[in-house]
mmCIF file of C-alpha atoms in Angstrom:
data_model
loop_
_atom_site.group_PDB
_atom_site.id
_atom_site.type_symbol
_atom_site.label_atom_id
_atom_site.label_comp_id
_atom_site.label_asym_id
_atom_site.label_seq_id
_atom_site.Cartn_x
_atom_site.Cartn_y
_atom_site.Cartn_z
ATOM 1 C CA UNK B 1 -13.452 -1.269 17.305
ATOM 2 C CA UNK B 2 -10.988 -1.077 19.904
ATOM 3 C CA UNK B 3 -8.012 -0.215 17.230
ATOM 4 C CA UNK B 4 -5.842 -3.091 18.997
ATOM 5 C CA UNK B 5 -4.574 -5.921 16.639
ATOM 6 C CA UNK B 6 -2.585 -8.955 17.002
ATOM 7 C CA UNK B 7 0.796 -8.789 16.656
ATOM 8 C CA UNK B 8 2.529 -11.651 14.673
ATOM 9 C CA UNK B 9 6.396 -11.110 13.890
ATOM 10 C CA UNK B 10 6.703 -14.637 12.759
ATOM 11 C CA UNK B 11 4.994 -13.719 9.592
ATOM 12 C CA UNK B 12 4.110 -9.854 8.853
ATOM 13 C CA UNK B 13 7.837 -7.778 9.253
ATOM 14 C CA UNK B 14 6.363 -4.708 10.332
ATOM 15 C CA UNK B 15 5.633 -6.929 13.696
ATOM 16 C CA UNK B 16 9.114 -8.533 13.519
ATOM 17 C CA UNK B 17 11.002 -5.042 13.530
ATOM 18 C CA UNK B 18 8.740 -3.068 16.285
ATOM 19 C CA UNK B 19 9.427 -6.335 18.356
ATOM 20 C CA UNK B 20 12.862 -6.049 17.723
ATOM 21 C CA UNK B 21 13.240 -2.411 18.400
ATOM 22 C CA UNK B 22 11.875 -2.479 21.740
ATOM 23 C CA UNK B 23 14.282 -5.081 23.465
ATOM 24 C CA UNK B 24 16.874 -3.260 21.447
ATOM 25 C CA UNK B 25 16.041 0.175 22.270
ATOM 26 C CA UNK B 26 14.351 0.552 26.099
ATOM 27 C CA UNK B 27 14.421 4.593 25.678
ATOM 28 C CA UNK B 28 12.335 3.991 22.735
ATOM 29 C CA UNK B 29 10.006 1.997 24.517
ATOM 30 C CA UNK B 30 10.024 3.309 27.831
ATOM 31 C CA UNK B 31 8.239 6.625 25.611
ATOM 32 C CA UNK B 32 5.548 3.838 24.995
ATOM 33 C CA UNK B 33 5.390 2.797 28.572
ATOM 34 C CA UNK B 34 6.369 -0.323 27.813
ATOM 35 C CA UNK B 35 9.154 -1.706 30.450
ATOM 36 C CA UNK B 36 11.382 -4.867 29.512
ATOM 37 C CA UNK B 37 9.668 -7.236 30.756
ATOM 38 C CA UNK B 38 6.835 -6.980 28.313
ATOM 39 C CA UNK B 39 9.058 -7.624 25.273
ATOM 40 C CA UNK B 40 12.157 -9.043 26.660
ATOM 41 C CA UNK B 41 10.848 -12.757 27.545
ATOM 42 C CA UNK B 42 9.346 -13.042 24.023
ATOM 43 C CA UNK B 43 10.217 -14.757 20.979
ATOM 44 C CA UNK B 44 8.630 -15.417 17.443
ATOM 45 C CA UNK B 45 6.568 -18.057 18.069
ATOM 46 C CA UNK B 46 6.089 -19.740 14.119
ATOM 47 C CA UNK B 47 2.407 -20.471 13.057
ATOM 48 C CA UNK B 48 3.212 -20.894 9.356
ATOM 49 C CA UNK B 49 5.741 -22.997 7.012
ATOM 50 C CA UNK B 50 6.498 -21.929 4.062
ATOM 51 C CA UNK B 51 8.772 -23.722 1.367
ATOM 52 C CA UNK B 52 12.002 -21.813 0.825
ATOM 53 C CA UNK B 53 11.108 -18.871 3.844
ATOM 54 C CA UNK B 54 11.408 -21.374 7.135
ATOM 55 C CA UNK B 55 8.706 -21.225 9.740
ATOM 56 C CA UNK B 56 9.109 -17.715 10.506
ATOM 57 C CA UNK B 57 9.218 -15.513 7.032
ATOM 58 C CA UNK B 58 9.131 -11.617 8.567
ATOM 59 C CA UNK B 59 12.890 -13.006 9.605
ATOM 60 C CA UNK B 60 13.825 -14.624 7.015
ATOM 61 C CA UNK B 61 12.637 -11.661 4.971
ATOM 62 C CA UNK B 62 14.135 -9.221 6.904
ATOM 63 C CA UNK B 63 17.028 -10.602 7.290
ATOM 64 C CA UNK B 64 17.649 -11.167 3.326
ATOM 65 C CA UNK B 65 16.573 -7.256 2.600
ATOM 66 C CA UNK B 66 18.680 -6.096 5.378
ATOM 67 C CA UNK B 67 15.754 -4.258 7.120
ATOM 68 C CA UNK B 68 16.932 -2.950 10.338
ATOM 69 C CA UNK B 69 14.275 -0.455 11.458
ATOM 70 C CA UNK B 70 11.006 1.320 10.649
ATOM 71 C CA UNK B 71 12.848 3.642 8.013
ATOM 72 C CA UNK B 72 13.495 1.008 5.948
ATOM 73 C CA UNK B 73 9.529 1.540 4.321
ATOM 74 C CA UNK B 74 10.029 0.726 0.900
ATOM 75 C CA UNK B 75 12.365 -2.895 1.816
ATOM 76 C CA UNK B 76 9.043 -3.429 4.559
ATOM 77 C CA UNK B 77 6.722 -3.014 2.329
ATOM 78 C CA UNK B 78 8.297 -5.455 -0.236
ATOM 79 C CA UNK B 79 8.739 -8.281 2.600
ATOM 80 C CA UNK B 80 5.158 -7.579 3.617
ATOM 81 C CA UNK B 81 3.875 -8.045 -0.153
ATOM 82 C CA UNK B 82 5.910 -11.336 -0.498
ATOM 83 C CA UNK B 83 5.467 -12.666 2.861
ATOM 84 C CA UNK B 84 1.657 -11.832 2.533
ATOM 85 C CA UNK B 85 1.223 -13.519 -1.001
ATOM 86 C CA UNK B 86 3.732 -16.720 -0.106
ATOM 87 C CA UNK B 87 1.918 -17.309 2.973
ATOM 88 C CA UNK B 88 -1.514 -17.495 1.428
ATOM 89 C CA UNK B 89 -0.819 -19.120 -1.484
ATOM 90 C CA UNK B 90 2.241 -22.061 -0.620
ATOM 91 C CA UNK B 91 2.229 -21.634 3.221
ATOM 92 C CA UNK B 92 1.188 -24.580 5.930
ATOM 93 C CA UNK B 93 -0.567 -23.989 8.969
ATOM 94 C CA UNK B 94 1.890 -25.341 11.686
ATOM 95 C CA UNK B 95 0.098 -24.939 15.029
ATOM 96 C CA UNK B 96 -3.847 -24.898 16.100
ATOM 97 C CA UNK B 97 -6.291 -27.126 15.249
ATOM 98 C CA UNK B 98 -5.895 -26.811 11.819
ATOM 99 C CA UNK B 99 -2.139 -27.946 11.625
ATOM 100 C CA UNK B 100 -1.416 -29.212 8.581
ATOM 101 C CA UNK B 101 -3.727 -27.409 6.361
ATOM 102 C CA UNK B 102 -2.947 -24.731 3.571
ATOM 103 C CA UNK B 103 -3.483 -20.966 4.925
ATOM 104 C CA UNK B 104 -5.723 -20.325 2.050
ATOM 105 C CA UNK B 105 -8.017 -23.345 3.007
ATOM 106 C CA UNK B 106 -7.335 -22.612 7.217
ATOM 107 C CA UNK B 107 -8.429 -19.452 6.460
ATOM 108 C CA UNK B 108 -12.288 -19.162 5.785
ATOM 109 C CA UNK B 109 -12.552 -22.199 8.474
ATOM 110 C CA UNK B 110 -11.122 -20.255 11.191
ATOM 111 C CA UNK B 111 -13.210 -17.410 9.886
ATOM 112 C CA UNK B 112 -16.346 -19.131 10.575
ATOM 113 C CA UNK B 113 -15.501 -20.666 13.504
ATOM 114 C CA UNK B 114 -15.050 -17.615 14.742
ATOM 115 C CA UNK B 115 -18.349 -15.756 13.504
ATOM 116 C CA UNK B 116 -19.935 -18.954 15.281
ATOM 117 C CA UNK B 117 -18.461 -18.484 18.456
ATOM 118 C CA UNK B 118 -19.649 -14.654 18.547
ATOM 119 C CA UNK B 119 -15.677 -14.036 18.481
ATOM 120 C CA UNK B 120 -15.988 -12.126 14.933
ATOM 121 C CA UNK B 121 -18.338 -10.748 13.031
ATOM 122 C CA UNK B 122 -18.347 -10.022 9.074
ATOM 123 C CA UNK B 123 -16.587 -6.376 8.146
ATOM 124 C CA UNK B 124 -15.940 -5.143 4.641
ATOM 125 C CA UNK B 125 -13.542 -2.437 3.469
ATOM 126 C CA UNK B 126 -11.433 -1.411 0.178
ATOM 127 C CA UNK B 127 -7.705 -2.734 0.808
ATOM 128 C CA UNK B 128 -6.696 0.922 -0.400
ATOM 129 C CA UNK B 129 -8.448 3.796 -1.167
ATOM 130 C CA UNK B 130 -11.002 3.480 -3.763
ATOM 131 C CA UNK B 131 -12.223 7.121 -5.740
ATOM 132 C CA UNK B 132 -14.992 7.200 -8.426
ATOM 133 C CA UNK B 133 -15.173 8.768 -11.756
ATOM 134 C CA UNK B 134 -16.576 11.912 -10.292
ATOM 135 C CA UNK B 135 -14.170 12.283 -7.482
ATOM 136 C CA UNK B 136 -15.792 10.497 -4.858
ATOM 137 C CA UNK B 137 -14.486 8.419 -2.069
ATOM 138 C CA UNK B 138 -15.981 5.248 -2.369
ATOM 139 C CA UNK B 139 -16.962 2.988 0.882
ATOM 140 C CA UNK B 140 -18.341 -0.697 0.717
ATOM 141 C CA UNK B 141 -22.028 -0.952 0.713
ATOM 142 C CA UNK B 142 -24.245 -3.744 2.292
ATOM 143 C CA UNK B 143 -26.730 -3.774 -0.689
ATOM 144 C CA UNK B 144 -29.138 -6.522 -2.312
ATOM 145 C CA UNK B 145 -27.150 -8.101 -5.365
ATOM 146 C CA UNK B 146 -26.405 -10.943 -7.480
ATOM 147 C CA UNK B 147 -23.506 -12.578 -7.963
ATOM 148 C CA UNK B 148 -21.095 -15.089 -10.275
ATOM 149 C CA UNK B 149 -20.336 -18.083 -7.726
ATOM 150 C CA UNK B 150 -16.959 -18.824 -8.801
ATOM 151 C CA UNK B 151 -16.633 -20.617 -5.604
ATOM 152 C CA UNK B 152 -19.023 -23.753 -6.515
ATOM 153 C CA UNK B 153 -17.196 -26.397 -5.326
ATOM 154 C CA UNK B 154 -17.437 -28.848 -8.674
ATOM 155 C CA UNK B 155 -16.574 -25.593 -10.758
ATOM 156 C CA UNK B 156 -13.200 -24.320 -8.810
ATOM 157 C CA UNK B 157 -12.126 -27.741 -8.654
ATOM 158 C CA UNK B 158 -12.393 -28.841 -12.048
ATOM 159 C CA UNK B 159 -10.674 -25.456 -12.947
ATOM 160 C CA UNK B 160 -7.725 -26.045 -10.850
ATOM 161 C CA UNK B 161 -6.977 -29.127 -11.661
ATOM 162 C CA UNK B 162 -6.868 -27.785 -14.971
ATOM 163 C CA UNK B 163 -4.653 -24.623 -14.094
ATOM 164 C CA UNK B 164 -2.139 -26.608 -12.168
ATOM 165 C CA UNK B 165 -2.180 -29.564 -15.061
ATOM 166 C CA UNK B 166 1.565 -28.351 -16.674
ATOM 167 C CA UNK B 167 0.531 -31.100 -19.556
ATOM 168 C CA UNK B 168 -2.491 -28.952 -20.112
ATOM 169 C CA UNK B 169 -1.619 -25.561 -18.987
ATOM 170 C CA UNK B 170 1.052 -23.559 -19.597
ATOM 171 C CA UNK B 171 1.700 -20.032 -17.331
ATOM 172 C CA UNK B 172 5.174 -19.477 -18.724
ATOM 173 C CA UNK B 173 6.189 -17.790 -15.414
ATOM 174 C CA UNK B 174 6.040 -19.580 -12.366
ATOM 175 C CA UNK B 175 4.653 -16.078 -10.197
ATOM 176 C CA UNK B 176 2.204 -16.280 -12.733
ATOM 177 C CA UNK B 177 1.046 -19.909 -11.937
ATOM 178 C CA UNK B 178 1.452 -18.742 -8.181
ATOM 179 C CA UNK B 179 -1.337 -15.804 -8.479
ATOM 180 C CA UNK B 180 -3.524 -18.695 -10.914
ATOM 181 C CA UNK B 181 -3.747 -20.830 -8.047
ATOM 182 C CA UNK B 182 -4.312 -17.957 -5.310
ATOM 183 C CA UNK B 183 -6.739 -16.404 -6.946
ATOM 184 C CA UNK B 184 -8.976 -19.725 -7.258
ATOM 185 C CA UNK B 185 -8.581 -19.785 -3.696
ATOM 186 C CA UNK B 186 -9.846 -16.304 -2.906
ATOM 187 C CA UNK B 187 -12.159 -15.452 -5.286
ATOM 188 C CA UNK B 188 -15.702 -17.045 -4.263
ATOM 189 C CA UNK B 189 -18.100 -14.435 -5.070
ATOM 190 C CA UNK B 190 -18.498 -11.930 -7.790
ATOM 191 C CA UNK B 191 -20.960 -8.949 -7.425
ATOM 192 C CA UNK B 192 -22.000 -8.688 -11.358
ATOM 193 C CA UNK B 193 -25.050 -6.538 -11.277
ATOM 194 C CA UNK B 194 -25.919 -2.581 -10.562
ATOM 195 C CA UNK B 195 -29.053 -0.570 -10.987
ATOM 196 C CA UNK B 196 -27.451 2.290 -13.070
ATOM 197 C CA UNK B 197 -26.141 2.485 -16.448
ATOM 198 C CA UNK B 198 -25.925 0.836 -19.751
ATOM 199 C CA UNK B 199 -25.721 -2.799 -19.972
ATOM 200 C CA UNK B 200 -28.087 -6.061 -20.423
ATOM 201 C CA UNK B 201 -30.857 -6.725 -18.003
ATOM 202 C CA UNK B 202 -30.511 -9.867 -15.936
ATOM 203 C CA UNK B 203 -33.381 -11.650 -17.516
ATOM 204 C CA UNK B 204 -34.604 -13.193 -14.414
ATOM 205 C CA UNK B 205 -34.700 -9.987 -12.157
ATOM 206 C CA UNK B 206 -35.070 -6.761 -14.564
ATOM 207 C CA UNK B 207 -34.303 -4.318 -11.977
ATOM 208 C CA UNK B 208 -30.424 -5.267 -12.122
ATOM 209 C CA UNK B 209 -28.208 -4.438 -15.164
ATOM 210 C CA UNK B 210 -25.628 -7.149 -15.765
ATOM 211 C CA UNK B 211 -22.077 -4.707 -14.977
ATOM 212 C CA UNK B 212 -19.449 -4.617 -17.826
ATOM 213 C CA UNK B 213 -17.069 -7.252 -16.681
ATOM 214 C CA UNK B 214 -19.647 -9.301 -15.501
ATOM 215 C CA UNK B 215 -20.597 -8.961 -19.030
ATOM 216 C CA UNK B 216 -17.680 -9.782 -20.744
ATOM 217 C CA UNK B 217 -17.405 -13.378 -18.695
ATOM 218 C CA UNK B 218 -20.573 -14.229 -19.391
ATOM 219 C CA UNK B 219 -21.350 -14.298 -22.869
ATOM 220 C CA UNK B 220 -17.524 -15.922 -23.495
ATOM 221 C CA UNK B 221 -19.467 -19.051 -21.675
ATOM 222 C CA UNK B 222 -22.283 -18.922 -23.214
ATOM 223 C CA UNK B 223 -21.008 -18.184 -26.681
ATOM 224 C CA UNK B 224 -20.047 -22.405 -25.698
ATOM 225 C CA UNK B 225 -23.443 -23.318 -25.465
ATOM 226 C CA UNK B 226 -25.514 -20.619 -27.490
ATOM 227 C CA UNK B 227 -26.249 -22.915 -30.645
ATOM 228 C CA UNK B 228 -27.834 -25.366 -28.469
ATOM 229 C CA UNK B 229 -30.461 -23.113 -26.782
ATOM 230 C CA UNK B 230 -30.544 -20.037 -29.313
ATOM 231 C CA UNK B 231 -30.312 -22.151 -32.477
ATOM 232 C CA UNK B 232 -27.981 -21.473 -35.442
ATOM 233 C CA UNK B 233 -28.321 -18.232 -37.240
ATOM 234 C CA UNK B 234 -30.720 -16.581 -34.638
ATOM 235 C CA UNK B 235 -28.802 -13.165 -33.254
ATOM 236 C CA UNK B 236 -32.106 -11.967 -32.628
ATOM 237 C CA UNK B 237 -33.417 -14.785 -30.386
ATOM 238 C CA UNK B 238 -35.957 -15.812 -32.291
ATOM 239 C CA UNK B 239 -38.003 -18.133 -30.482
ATOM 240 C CA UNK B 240 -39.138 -20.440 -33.563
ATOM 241 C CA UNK B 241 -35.675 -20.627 -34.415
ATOM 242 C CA UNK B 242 -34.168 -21.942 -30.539
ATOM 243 C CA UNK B 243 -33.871 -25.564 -30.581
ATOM 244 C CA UNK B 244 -35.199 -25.918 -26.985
ATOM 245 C CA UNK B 245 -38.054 -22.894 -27.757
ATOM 246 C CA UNK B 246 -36.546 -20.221 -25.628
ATOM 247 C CA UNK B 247 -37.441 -16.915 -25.970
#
């Protein structure tokens, strides 16, 4: 890559305070060989609305934390986490083709609009470092697998409309409900299978191993069902015993 990024100090306050610092401080950028007419004419142009942080939350957030430069890292990094999570989950896309639409819904859209247009292409990494049980640093590997679509369309809906039902569900903590709803947004694919290890074969491709958590999900969902296609007292799957004879 070419290790340049967009800069947006509407919304991400790292942006917000290097713009600010250099119209504020031309010795500081002049080290950068950048001259004032590459900063000075510039203002945060807003992109996103978000209820209760304005159309331009690195400001807002900076301005309520009292972040005045780079040094302030810890402050940063909070207004980054909430600006980050606020403008996913709650915020509005304000400009573009796709004003008017929620971020998380503006987002895979613009992704593959992009990937279309040979603007983009498809790049996977940990969002922090990632180390095994034996010490290794792990990277992300473009492997075979099967996954849990928790994506499907009929299924996410049906289980937000659920989530975000206060007569039916109850989060107790309104962050709580917050990550609920974000996380039905985000999460479209789960990898549940590896090749190694202890575990339950997938029965339809016996070279995979059904991973732990994978695990776990599963049989909660079937344990719903299980009396219809195992039959009743059948643990061992017999197949005269399965109402439907499955083996």
């Amino acid at each position: 890559g070419t290790g340049v990024v967009t800069s947006v100090p509407s919304d991400a306050p790292d942006d917000h305070v290097a713009l600010q610092a250099l119209k504020d401080k031309p010795d500081f950028a002049a080290k950068y060989g950048i001259t004032p007419d590459m900063v000075e004419p510039f203002e945060v142009v807003p992109i996103i609305s978000i209820e209760g942080y304005g159309d331009a939350s690195a400001v807002f957030m900076c301005e309520k934390l009292g972040i005045k430069s780079f040094n302030d890292k810890a402050k940063l990094a909070q207004a980054k986490d909430e600006t980050y999570l606020k403008g996913f989950t709650i915020g509005v896309m304000t400009y573009g083709p796709h004003s008017g639409k929620k971020v998380s819904n503006a987002k895979p859209l613009i992704k593959d609009e992009m990937i279309k247009a040979g603007q983009a292409h498809l790049y996977f990494e940990p969002e922090s470092k990632v180390v095994s049980r034996t010490n290794d640093e792990c990277v992300v590997a473009s492997t075979d697998q099967w996954y849990l679509a928790y994506g499907e369309e009929s299924w996410c809906s049906a289980v937000k409309k659920h989530v975000l039902d206060d007569e039916k569900f109850t989060a107790y903590d309104t962050a709580s409900l917050e990550k609920y709803d974000a996380t039905l947004d985000w999460l479209k694919e789960w990898a549940c299978t590896r090749q190694f290890g202890l575990g339950t074969f997938l029965p339809w491709d016996k070279q995979w191993v059904i991973e732990s958590l994978s695990d776990s999900t599963i049989y909660m969902a079937y344990y719903t069902i299980a009396h219809y296609l195992q039959g009743e007292n059948n643990l061992n799957g017999e197949e005269s015993k399965s109402p439907e004879n499955i083996k």
